[in-house]
Amino acid sequence: MKKRIAILLSGRGSNFEAIARNVASGALDAEIAVVISNRPGAAGLAAAEKLGIPAVTIPSRGMEREAYDALLVEELRRHRADLVCLAGFMRFLSPVFVRAFPNRVLNIHPSLLPSFPGLEAQRQALEHGVKISGCTVHFVDEDLDHGPIILQAAVAVEDGDTEATLSARILKEEHRIYSEAIRLVLAGAVRVENRRVIQNRGARV
Ligand code: GRF
């Protein structure tokens, strides 16, 4: 049976769409069980509906973190999610959530972590003046943008870059490595030792 991916997003949803394309082409042997947004009207929800994927809004405004996360967990269980992929989900998850899916929650972040966690990572990188930035797919743990790193891609920062041009160059790499990381995790090809994500010997990847 195909593994079931759930996507959590808050906005545009381009990473979701890239994953959906890889599922449709067969490059990713999985199905997208549900797309959940905490923001009503997120563009990613409309994209999911267009593709015939269940799209659910669970508004988070004004809700306490643990209570909200419990709702999320319930919905994800209802859709029998094997893997939860955060794709521009603008909300910090509580231990209630993380412990419900141990090593089963992934996130993508638009910097080479541990540099520039948090919001506006591309702007942070530009303002700091780094020459190389990039993106990171990692397991989600109880700290922000912190869990074990599965894959990273480096992107050169050009002299003339603005936040928009750098973000666009990084986004291209995000779209590539997120599906690749999902594939590795779903195939059981990696394990976590301390903080290190190590490829299992003989794993067929
Ligand atoms: C991406 O840059 C991702 O790294 C970050 O939020 C953005 C989401 O973009 N976490 P999209 O909604 O997938 O287009």
Short mmCIF file of N, CA, C and O in Angstrom, two decimals, residues 21-157:
data_model
loop_
_atom_site.label_atom_id
_atom_site.label_comp_id
_atom_site.label_asym_id
_atom_site.label_seq_id
_atom_site.Cartn_x
_atom_site.Cartn_y
_atom_site.Cartn_z
N ARG A 21 3.56 17.09 -8.02
CA ARG A 21 4.03 16.73 -9.39
C ARG A 21 4.85 15.45 -9.35
O ARG A 21 4.72 14.59 -10.23
N ASN A 22 5.69 15.31 -8.34
CA ASN A 22 6.52 14.11 -8.24
C ASN A 22 5.69 12.87 -7.90
O ASN A 22 6.02 11.77 -8.33
N VAL A 23 4.63 13.07 -7.14
CA VAL A 23 3.72 11.96 -6.87
C VAL A 23 3.01 11.56 -8.17
O VAL A 23 2.94 10.38 -8.52
N ALA A 24 2.55 12.57 -8.91
CA ALA A 24 1.80 12.28 -10.14
C ALA A 24 2.68 11.59 -11.18
O ALA A 24 2.21 10.70 -11.91
N SER A 25 3.94 11.97 -11.24
CA SER A 25 4.83 11.39 -12.26
C SER A 25 5.33 10.01 -11.85
O SER A 25 5.94 9.30 -12.65
N GLY A 26 5.15 9.67 -10.58
CA GLY A 26 5.64 8.38 -10.10
C GLY A 26 7.05 8.47 -9.53
O GLY A 26 7.59 7.49 -9.03
N ALA A 27 7.67 9.66 -9.61
CA ALA A 27 9.02 9.82 -9.04
C ALA A 27 8.98 9.62 -7.53
O ALA A 27 9.96 9.21 -6.93
N LEU A 28 7.83 9.91 -6.94
CA LEU A 28 7.64 9.71 -5.51
C LEU A 28 6.52 8.68 -5.35
O LEU A 28 5.38 8.94 -5.76
N ASP A 29 6.86 7.54 -4.77
CA ASP A 29 5.90 6.45 -4.64
C ASP A 29 5.11 6.64 -3.34
O ASP A 29 5.47 6.10 -2.30
N ALA A 30 4.09 7.46 -3.42
CA ALA A 30 3.30 7.81 -2.24
C ALA A 30 2.01 8.44 -2.72
O ALA A 30 1.84 8.67 -3.92
N GLU A 31 1.11 8.70 -1.78
CA GLU A 31 -0.04 9.52 -2.16
C GLU A 31 -0.21 10.65 -1.15
O GLU A 31 0.21 10.52 0.00
N ILE A 32 -0.77 11.75 -1.62
CA ILE A 32 -1.00 12.87 -0.71
C ILE A 32 -2.40 12.70 -0.16
O ILE A 32 -3.39 12.77 -0.90
N ALA A 33 -2.46 12.41 1.15
CA ALA A 33 -3.74 12.07 1.76
C ALA A 33 -4.58 13.31 2.03
O ALA A 33 -5.80 13.28 1.93
N VAL A 34 -3.90 14.39 2.40
CA VAL A 34 -4.64 15.60 2.77
C VAL A 34 -3.69 16.80 2.78
O VAL A 34 -2.50 16.66 3.02
N VAL A 35 -4.26 17.96 2.48
CA VAL A 35 -3.53 19.23 2.65
C VAL A 35 -4.30 20.02 3.70
O VAL A 35 -5.52 20.20 3.58
N ILE A 36 -3.61 20.45 4.73
CA ILE A 36 -4.27 21.20 5.82
C ILE A 36 -3.63 22.58 5.93
O ILE A 36 -2.40 22.71 5.89
N SER A 37 -4.47 23.58 6.04
CA SER A 37 -3.97 24.94 6.23
C SER A 37 -4.55 25.52 7.51
O SER A 37 -5.70 25.27 7.85
N ASN A 38 -3.74 26.33 8.18
CA ASN A 38 -4.26 27.06 9.34
C ASN A 38 -4.82 28.40 8.92
O ASN A 38 -5.41 29.11 9.73
N ARG A 39 -4.61 28.76 7.64
CA ARG A 39 -5.11 30.05 7.15
C ARG A 39 -6.18 29.81 6.10
O ARG A 39 -5.90 29.26 5.03
N PRO A 40 -7.38 30.28 6.39
CA PRO A 40 -8.45 30.15 5.39
C PRO A 40 -8.02 30.90 4.13
O PRO A 40 -7.40 31.95 4.22
N GLY A 41 -8.32 30.33 2.98
CA GLY A 41 -8.01 31.02 1.73
C GLY A 41 -6.58 30.90 1.27
O GLY A 41 -6.19 31.53 0.28
N ALA A 42 -5.77 30.08 1.94
CA ALA A 42 -4.39 29.89 1.48
C ALA A 42 -4.41 29.36 0.04
O ALA A 42 -5.20 28.47 -0.29
N ALA A 43 -3.53 29.91 -0.80
CA ALA A 43 -3.52 29.50 -2.21
C ALA A 43 -3.27 28.01 -2.35
O ALA A 43 -3.78 27.36 -3.27
N GLY A 44 -2.49 27.44 -1.44
CA GLY A 44 -2.19 26.01 -1.50
C GLY A 44 -3.43 25.14 -1.38
O GLY A 44 -3.47 24.02 -1.92
N LEU A 45 -4.45 25.62 -0.70
CA LEU A 45 -5.70 24.85 -0.57
C LEU A 45 -6.41 24.74 -1.90
O LEU A 45 -6.90 23.67 -2.29
N ALA A 46 -6.46 25.87 -2.62
CA ALA A 46 -7.11 25.87 -3.93
C ALA A 46 -6.35 24.96 -4.89
O ALA A 46 -6.96 24.22 -5.67
N ALA A 47 -5.03 24.98 -4.80
CA ALA A 47 -4.22 24.11 -5.66
C ALA A 47 -4.53 22.65 -5.38
O ALA A 47 -4.64 21.83 -6.29
N ALA A 48 -4.71 22.32 -4.09
CA ALA A 48 -5.02 20.94 -3.72
C ALA A 48 -6.38 20.53 -4.28
O ALA A 48 -6.54 19.45 -4.87
N GLU A 49 -7.35 21.41 -4.12
CA GLU A 49 -8.70 21.10 -4.61
C GLU A 49 -8.68 20.84 -6.10
O GLU A 49 -9.32 19.91 -6.60
N LYS A 50 -7.93 21.64 -6.81
CA LYS A 50 -7.82 21.48 -8.27
C LYS A 50 -7.27 20.10 -8.64
O LYS A 50 -7.62 19.53 -9.66
N LEU A 51 -6.41 19.59 -7.77
CA LEU A 51 -5.80 18.29 -8.03
C LEU A 51 -6.64 17.15 -7.45
O LEU A 51 -6.26 15.98 -7.52
N GLY A 52 -7.76 17.49 -6.85
CA GLY A 52 -8.63 16.46 -6.28
C GLY A 52 -8.11 15.88 -4.98
O GLY A 52 -8.46 14.77 -4.60
N ILE A 53 -7.27 16.65 -4.30
CA ILE A 53 -6.72 16.21 -3.01
C ILE A 53 -7.54 16.86 -1.90
O ILE A 53 -7.81 18.06 -1.96
N PRO A 54 -7.95 16.07 -0.88
CA PRO A 54 -8.71 16.66 0.22
C PRO A 54 -7.98 17.87 0.81
O PRO A 54 -6.80 17.78 1.14
N ALA A 55 -8.69 18.99 0.90
CA ALA A 55 -8.10 20.24 1.41
C ALA A 55 -8.92 20.69 2.61
O ALA A 55 -10.13 20.87 2.51
N VAL A 56 -8.25 20.85 3.73
CA VAL A 56 -8.96 21.12 4.98
C VAL A 56 -8.39 22.39 5.61
O VAL A 56 -7.18 22.57 5.65
N THR A 57 -9.28 23.25 6.07
CA THR A 57 -8.83 24.42 6.83
C THR A 57 -9.13 24.21 8.30
O THR A 57 -10.27 23.90 8.66
N ILE A 58 -8.12 24.38 9.12
CA ILE A 58 -8.33 24.39 10.57
C ILE A 58 -7.76 25.72 11.06
O ILE A 58 -6.55 25.85 11.24
N PRO A 59 -8.63 26.72 11.20
CA PRO A 59 -8.13 28.05 11.54
C PRO A 59 -7.45 28.05 12.92
O PRO A 59 -7.97 27.45 13.86
N SER A 60 -6.31 28.72 12.98
CA SER A 60 -5.55 28.69 14.23
C SER A 60 -5.67 29.98 15.02
O SER A 60 -5.29 30.03 16.18
N ARG A 61 -6.23 31.00 14.38
CA ARG A 61 -6.27 32.31 15.03
C ARG A 61 -6.96 32.24 16.39
O ARG A 61 -8.05 31.68 16.52
N GLY A 62 -6.27 32.77 17.39
CA GLY A 62 -6.85 32.86 18.73
C GLY A 62 -6.84 31.56 19.50
O GLY A 62 -7.29 31.51 20.63
N MET A 63 -6.32 30.50 18.88
CA MET A 63 -6.34 29.21 19.62
C MET A 63 -5.06 28.99 20.38
O MET A 63 -3.98 29.36 19.93
N GLU A 64 -5.19 28.34 21.49
CA GLU A 64 -4.00 28.01 22.27
C GLU A 64 -3.24 26.90 21.55
O GLU A 64 -3.84 26.02 20.92
N ARG A 65 -1.92 26.96 21.67
CA ARG A 65 -1.09 26.06 20.86
C ARG A 65 -1.45 24.58 21.05
O ARG A 65 -1.68 23.86 20.08
N GLU A 66 -1.50 24.13 22.30
CA GLU A 66 -1.73 22.70 22.53
C GLU A 66 -3.10 22.26 22.01
O GLU A 66 -3.24 21.18 21.44
N ALA A 67 -4.10 23.10 22.24
CA ALA A 67 -5.46 22.76 21.80
C ALA A 67 -5.49 22.68 20.27
O ALA A 67 -6.09 21.76 19.69
N TYR A 68 -4.81 23.61 19.63
CA TYR A 68 -4.78 23.59 18.16
C TYR A 68 -4.06 22.34 17.65
O TYR A 68 -4.55 21.66 16.75
N ASP A 69 -2.94 22.08 18.27
CA ASP A 69 -2.15 20.94 17.81
C ASP A 69 -2.91 19.63 18.00
O ASP A 69 -2.78 18.70 17.19
N ALA A 70 -3.70 19.56 19.06
CA ALA A 70 -4.50 18.34 19.28
C ALA A 70 -5.51 18.16 18.14
O ALA A 70 -5.74 17.04 17.67
N LEU A 71 -6.07 19.28 17.67
CA LEU A 71 -7.01 19.20 16.53
C LEU A 71 -6.28 18.70 15.28
O LEU A 71 -6.80 17.88 14.52
N LEU A 72 -5.08 19.24 15.09
CA LEU A 72 -4.30 18.82 13.92
C LEU A 72 -4.01 17.32 13.96
O LEU A 72 -4.17 16.61 12.96
N VAL A 73 -3.58 16.87 15.14
CA VAL A 73 -3.23 15.45 15.27
C VAL A 73 -4.45 14.58 14.95
O VAL A 73 -4.36 13.58 14.22
N GLU A 74 -5.60 15.00 15.45
CA GLU A 74 -6.84 14.25 15.22
C GLU A 74 -7.14 14.17 13.71
O GLU A 74 -7.47 13.10 13.18
N GLU A 75 -7.01 15.30 13.05
CA GLU A 75 -7.31 15.33 11.61
C GLU A 75 -6.30 14.47 10.84
O GLU A 75 -6.67 13.74 9.91
N LEU A 76 -5.05 14.55 11.23
CA LEU A 76 -4.02 13.76 10.54
C LEU A 76 -4.25 12.27 10.75
O LEU A 76 -4.05 11.45 9.83
N ARG A 77 -4.70 11.90 11.95
CA ARG A 77 -4.98 10.48 12.21
C ARG A 77 -6.18 10.03 11.38
O ARG A 77 -6.22 8.92 10.86
N ARG A 78 -7.14 10.91 11.28
CA ARG A 78 -8.34 10.60 10.50
C ARG A 78 -7.97 10.29 9.04
O ARG A 78 -8.59 9.45 8.39
N HIS A 79 -6.95 10.96 8.56
CA HIS A 79 -6.52 10.74 7.17
C HIS A 79 -5.39 9.70 7.09
O HIS A 79 -4.80 9.54 6.04
N ARG A 80 -5.13 9.05 8.19
CA ARG A 80 -4.11 7.98 8.27
C ARG A 80 -2.78 8.42 7.66
O ARG A 80 -2.24 7.75 6.78
N ALA A 81 -2.28 9.55 8.13
CA ALA A 81 -1.03 10.07 7.58
C ALA A 81 0.17 9.29 8.11
O ALA A 81 0.29 9.06 9.31
N ASP A 82 1.02 8.85 7.19
CA ASP A 82 2.26 8.17 7.59
C ASP A 82 3.37 9.19 7.81
O ASP A 82 4.29 8.95 8.60
N LEU A 83 3.32 10.29 7.06
CA LEU A 83 4.38 11.29 7.13
C LEU A 83 3.74 12.67 7.00
O LEU A 83 2.85 12.87 6.17
N VAL A 84 4.18 13.59 7.85
CA VAL A 84 3.64 14.94 7.83
C VAL A 84 4.72 15.88 7.29
O VAL A 84 5.84 15.91 7.82
N CYS A 85 4.40 16.62 6.24
CA CYS A 85 5.38 17.52 5.64
C CYS A 85 4.92 18.96 5.81
O CYS A 85 3.87 19.35 5.28
N LEU A 86 5.71 19.73 6.55
CA LEU A 86 5.42 21.15 6.70
C LEU A 86 5.97 21.85 5.46
O LEU A 86 7.14 21.68 5.11
N ALA A 87 5.13 22.62 4.82
CA ALA A 87 5.55 23.29 3.57
C ALA A 87 5.06 24.73 3.64
O ALA A 87 4.00 25.07 3.11
N GLY A 88 5.83 25.55 4.34
CA GLY A 88 5.40 26.93 4.52
C GLY A 88 4.28 27.00 5.55
O GLY A 88 3.34 27.78 5.41
N PHE A 89 4.37 26.18 6.58
CA PHE A 89 3.38 26.19 7.66
C PHE A 89 3.89 27.15 8.73
O PHE A 89 4.90 26.88 9.38
N MET A 90 3.18 28.29 8.86
CA MET A 90 3.72 29.39 9.66
C MET A 90 3.26 29.31 11.11
O MET A 90 2.63 30.22 11.64
N ARG A 91 3.57 28.20 11.70
CA ARG A 91 3.15 28.03 13.09
C ARG A 91 4.12 27.07 13.77
O ARG A 91 4.48 26.05 13.20
N PHE A 92 4.50 27.42 14.95
CA PHE A 92 5.42 26.58 15.70
C PHE A 92 4.62 25.46 16.37
O PHE A 92 3.59 25.71 16.97
N LEU A 93 5.09 24.24 16.22
CA LEU A 93 4.34 23.10 16.74
C LEU A 93 4.79 22.74 18.15
O LEU A 93 5.99 22.77 18.46
N SER A 94 3.83 22.37 18.98
CA SER A 94 4.13 22.05 20.38
C SER A 94 4.63 20.61 20.50
O SER A 94 4.45 19.79 19.59
N PRO A 95 5.20 20.28 21.65
CA PRO A 95 5.60 18.89 21.90
C PRO A 95 4.43 17.90 21.73
O PRO A 95 4.64 16.76 21.32
N VAL A 96 3.21 18.35 22.01
CA VAL A 96 2.02 17.48 21.82
C VAL A 96 2.02 16.93 20.40
O VAL A 96 1.80 15.75 20.15
N PHE A 97 2.29 17.81 19.47
CA PHE A 97 2.26 17.41 18.06
C PHE A 97 3.47 16.55 17.71
O PHE A 97 3.34 15.47 17.13
N VAL A 98 4.64 17.07 18.07
CA VAL A 98 5.88 16.40 17.66
C VAL A 98 5.92 14.97 18.21
O VAL A 98 6.32 14.02 17.52
N ARG A 99 5.45 14.80 19.45
CA ARG A 99 5.49 13.46 20.07
C ARG A 99 4.46 12.51 19.47
O ARG A 99 4.59 11.29 19.58
N ALA A 100 3.45 13.07 18.83
CA ALA A 100 2.43 12.21 18.20
C ALA A 100 2.97 11.54 16.94
O ALA A 100 2.47 10.50 16.52
N PHE A 101 4.00 12.16 16.34
CA PHE A 101 4.56 11.61 15.09
C PHE A 101 6.09 11.60 15.18
O PHE A 101 6.76 12.35 14.47
N PRO A 102 6.63 10.74 16.03
CA PRO A 102 8.08 10.78 16.23
C PRO A 102 8.84 10.47 14.93
O PRO A 102 8.56 9.47 14.27
N ASN A 103 9.77 11.33 14.59
CA ASN A 103 10.54 11.20 13.35
C ASN A 103 9.66 11.03 12.12
O ASN A 103 10.05 10.38 11.16
N ARG A 104 8.50 11.59 12.18
CA ARG A 104 7.55 11.47 11.07
C ARG A 104 7.06 12.86 10.62
O ARG A 104 6.04 12.96 9.93
N VAL A 105 7.75 13.90 11.05
CA VAL A 105 7.40 15.26 10.62
C VAL A 105 8.63 15.90 10.00
O VAL A 105 9.71 15.94 10.61
N LEU A 106 8.48 16.37 8.76
CA LEU A 106 9.58 17.03 8.06
C LEU A 106 9.24 18.50 7.84
O LEU A 106 8.08 18.88 7.75
N ASN A 107 10.31 19.30 7.72
CA ASN A 107 10.12 20.71 7.40
C ASN A 107 11.16 21.12 6.37
O ASN A 107 12.24 20.55 6.31
N ILE A 108 10.80 22.13 5.58
CA ILE A 108 11.79 22.73 4.69
C ILE A 108 11.99 24.17 5.11
O ILE A 108 11.03 24.88 5.42
N HIS A 109 13.27 24.57 5.12
CA HIS A 109 13.60 25.93 5.56
C HIS A 109 14.56 26.56 4.55
O HIS A 109 15.51 25.91 4.11
N PRO A 110 14.31 27.83 4.20
CA PRO A 110 15.11 28.43 3.12
C PRO A 110 16.43 29.06 3.57
O PRO A 110 16.72 30.22 3.26
N SER A 111 17.22 28.28 4.30
CA SER A 111 18.61 28.67 4.60
C SER A 111 19.37 27.40 4.90
O SER A 111 18.78 26.32 5.05
N LEU A 112 20.69 27.55 5.00
CA LEU A 112 21.50 26.42 5.42
C LEU A 112 21.54 26.43 6.95
O LEU A 112 22.34 27.10 7.56
N LEU A 113 20.63 25.67 7.55
CA LEU A 113 20.58 25.62 9.02
C LEU A 113 21.88 25.02 9.56
O LEU A 113 22.48 24.19 8.88
N PRO A 114 22.39 25.44 10.71
CA PRO A 114 21.70 26.23 11.70
C PRO A 114 21.77 27.75 11.48
O PRO A 114 21.37 28.50 12.37
N SER A 115 22.27 28.20 10.32
CA SER A 115 22.23 29.64 10.08
C SER A 115 20.81 30.09 9.76
O SER A 115 20.10 29.41 9.02
N PHE A 116 20.42 31.21 10.27
CA PHE A 116 19.20 31.92 9.92
C PHE A 116 17.90 31.12 10.09
O PHE A 116 17.12 30.97 9.15
N PRO A 117 17.68 30.61 11.30
CA PRO A 117 16.36 30.00 11.57
C PRO A 117 15.31 31.11 11.66
O PRO A 117 15.64 32.30 11.70
N GLY A 118 14.07 30.70 11.73
CA GLY A 118 12.99 31.68 11.94
C GLY A 118 12.53 32.33 10.65
O GLY A 118 12.76 31.82 9.55
N LEU A 119 11.88 33.47 10.83
CA LEU A 119 11.24 34.14 9.70
C LEU A 119 12.26 34.85 8.80
O LEU A 119 13.34 35.21 9.24
N GLU A 120 11.88 35.04 7.53
CA GLU A 120 12.65 35.82 6.57
C GLU A 120 14.12 35.39 6.51
O GLU A 120 15.04 36.21 6.58
N ALA A 121 14.29 34.09 6.34
CA ALA A 121 15.66 33.55 6.35
C ALA A 121 16.49 34.10 5.20
O ALA A 121 17.69 34.36 5.35
N GLN A 122 15.85 34.31 4.03
CA GLN A 122 16.62 34.80 2.88
C GLN A 122 17.09 36.23 3.13
O GLN A 122 18.20 36.60 2.79
N ARG A 123 16.21 37.02 3.75
CA ARG A 123 16.59 38.40 4.06
C ARG A 123 17.72 38.42 5.12
O ARG A 123 18.67 39.18 5.01
N GLN A 124 17.59 37.54 6.10
CA GLN A 124 18.64 37.44 7.12
C GLN A 124 19.99 37.12 6.47
O GLN A 124 21.02 37.70 6.82
N ALA A 125 19.96 36.20 5.51
CA ALA A 125 21.22 35.79 4.84
C ALA A 125 21.81 36.95 4.06
O ALA A 125 23.02 37.20 4.12
N LEU A 126 20.94 37.66 3.33
CA LEU A 126 21.42 38.82 2.56
C LEU A 126 22.00 39.87 3.49
O LEU A 126 23.09 40.41 3.23
N GLU A 127 21.29 40.16 4.54
CA GLU A 127 21.73 41.22 5.45
C GLU A 127 23.03 40.84 6.17
O GLU A 127 23.87 41.69 6.45
N HIS A 128 23.20 39.56 6.40
CA HIS A 128 24.44 39.12 7.05
C HIS A 128 25.62 39.18 6.08
O HIS A 128 26.78 39.27 6.49
N GLY A 129 25.29 39.07 4.77
CA GLY A 129 26.35 39.15 3.76
C GLY A 129 27.00 37.82 3.42
O GLY A 129 28.12 37.79 2.90
N VAL A 130 26.31 36.71 3.69
CA VAL A 130 26.90 35.42 3.34
C VAL A 130 27.00 35.28 1.83
O VAL A 130 26.22 35.89 1.09
N LYS A 131 27.96 34.50 1.36
CA LYS A 131 28.16 34.28 -0.08
C LYS A 131 27.44 33.02 -0.55
O LYS A 131 27.21 32.84 -1.74
N ILE A 132 27.16 32.15 0.39
CA ILE A 132 26.45 30.91 0.08
C ILE A 132 25.27 30.79 1.04
O ILE A 132 25.45 30.94 2.25
N SER A 133 24.09 30.55 0.50
CA SER A 133 22.97 30.18 1.35
C SER A 133 22.36 28.92 0.77
O SER A 133 23.08 28.15 0.14
N GLY A 134 21.08 28.70 0.96
CA GLY A 134 20.50 27.48 0.41
C GLY A 134 19.25 27.09 1.15
O GLY A 134 18.50 27.94 1.64
N CYS A 135 19.02 25.78 1.23
CA CYS A 135 17.82 25.30 1.92
C CYS A 135 18.13 23.98 2.62
O CYS A 135 19.10 23.29 2.29
N THR A 136 17.25 23.66 3.55
CA THR A 136 17.45 22.50 4.43
C THR A 136 16.13 21.76 4.60
O THR A 136 15.11 22.39 4.89
N VAL A 137 16.17 20.44 4.46
CA VAL A 137 15.03 19.62 4.89
C VAL A 137 15.46 18.89 6.15
O VAL A 137 16.52 18.26 6.16
N HIS A 138 14.64 19.00 7.19
CA HIS A 138 15.03 18.39 8.46
C HIS A 138 13.82 17.76 9.14
O HIS A 138 12.67 18.11 8.86
N PHE A 139 14.11 16.81 10.03
CA PHE A 139 13.06 16.30 10.91
C PHE A 139 12.69 17.40 11.88
O PHE A 139 13.55 18.20 12.29
N VAL A 140 11.43 17.44 12.25
CA VAL A 140 10.98 18.47 13.19
C VAL A 140 11.11 17.91 14.60
O VAL A 140 10.64 16.81 14.90
N ASP A 141 11.79 18.69 15.45
CA ASP A 141 11.81 18.34 16.86
C ASP A 141 11.13 19.46 17.66
O ASP A 141 10.40 20.27 17.06
N GLU A 142 11.39 19.52 18.95
CA GLU A 142 10.60 20.45 19.76
C GLU A 142 11.13 21.88 19.74
O GLU A 142 10.56 22.76 20.34
N ASP A 143 12.22 22.12 19.01
CA ASP A 143 12.75 23.48 18.88
C ASP A 143 12.60 23.96 17.44
O ASP A 143 12.55 23.16 16.51
N LEU A 144 12.58 25.27 17.29
CA LEU A 144 12.30 25.85 15.97
C LEU A 144 13.45 25.63 14.98
O LEU A 144 14.60 25.96 15.29
N ASP A 145 13.14 25.07 13.82
CA ASP A 145 14.11 24.90 12.73
C ASP A 145 15.39 24.24 13.22
O ASP A 145 16.51 24.68 12.93
N HIS A 146 15.24 23.18 13.96
CA HIS A 146 16.36 22.66 14.75
C HIS A 146 16.64 21.17 14.54
O HIS A 146 17.76 20.71 14.76
N GLY A 147 15.69 20.37 14.13
CA GLY A 147 15.83 18.91 14.15
C GLY A 147 16.90 18.39 13.20
O GLY A 147 17.48 19.15 12.42
N PRO A 148 17.15 17.08 13.26
CA PRO A 148 18.20 16.46 12.45
C PRO A 148 18.02 16.73 10.94
O PRO A 148 16.91 16.62 10.40
N ILE A 149 19.13 17.05 10.31
CA ILE A 149 19.12 17.49 8.90
C ILE A 149 19.18 16.30 7.96
O ILE A 149 20.08 15.46 8.05
N ILE A 150 18.23 16.24 7.05
CA ILE A 150 18.17 15.14 6.09
C ILE A 150 18.94 15.50 4.82
O ILE A 150 19.80 14.77 4.35
N LEU A 151 18.62 16.64 4.23
CA LEU A 151 19.30 17.08 3.01
C LEU A 151 19.45 18.60 3.04
O LEU A 151 18.60 19.31 3.60
N GLN A 152 20.51 19.07 2.39
CA GLN A 152 20.67 20.51 2.18
C GLN A 152 21.13 20.74 0.75
O GLN A 152 21.75 19.88 0.14
N ALA A 153 20.83 21.92 0.23
CA ALA A 153 21.37 22.33 -1.08
C ALA A 153 21.91 23.74 -0.92
O ALA A 153 21.28 24.58 -0.28
N ALA A 154 23.08 23.96 -1.51
CA ALA A 154 23.72 25.27 -1.42
C ALA A 154 23.36 26.11 -2.64
O ALA A 154 23.19 25.59 -3.74
N VAL A 155 23.22 27.39 -2.41
CA VAL A 155 22.89 28.34 -3.48
C VAL A 155 23.81 29.55 -3.32
O VAL A 155 23.94 30.09 -2.22
N ALA A 156 24.45 29.98 -4.40
CA ALA A 156 25.35 31.14 -4.32
C ALA A 156 24.53 32.42 -4.19
O ALA A 156 23.47 32.56 -4.81
N VAL A 157 25.03 33.32 -3.37
CA VAL A 157 24.41 34.65 -3.28
C VAL A 157 25.17 35.56 -4.25
O VAL A 157 26.40 35.67 -4.17
#
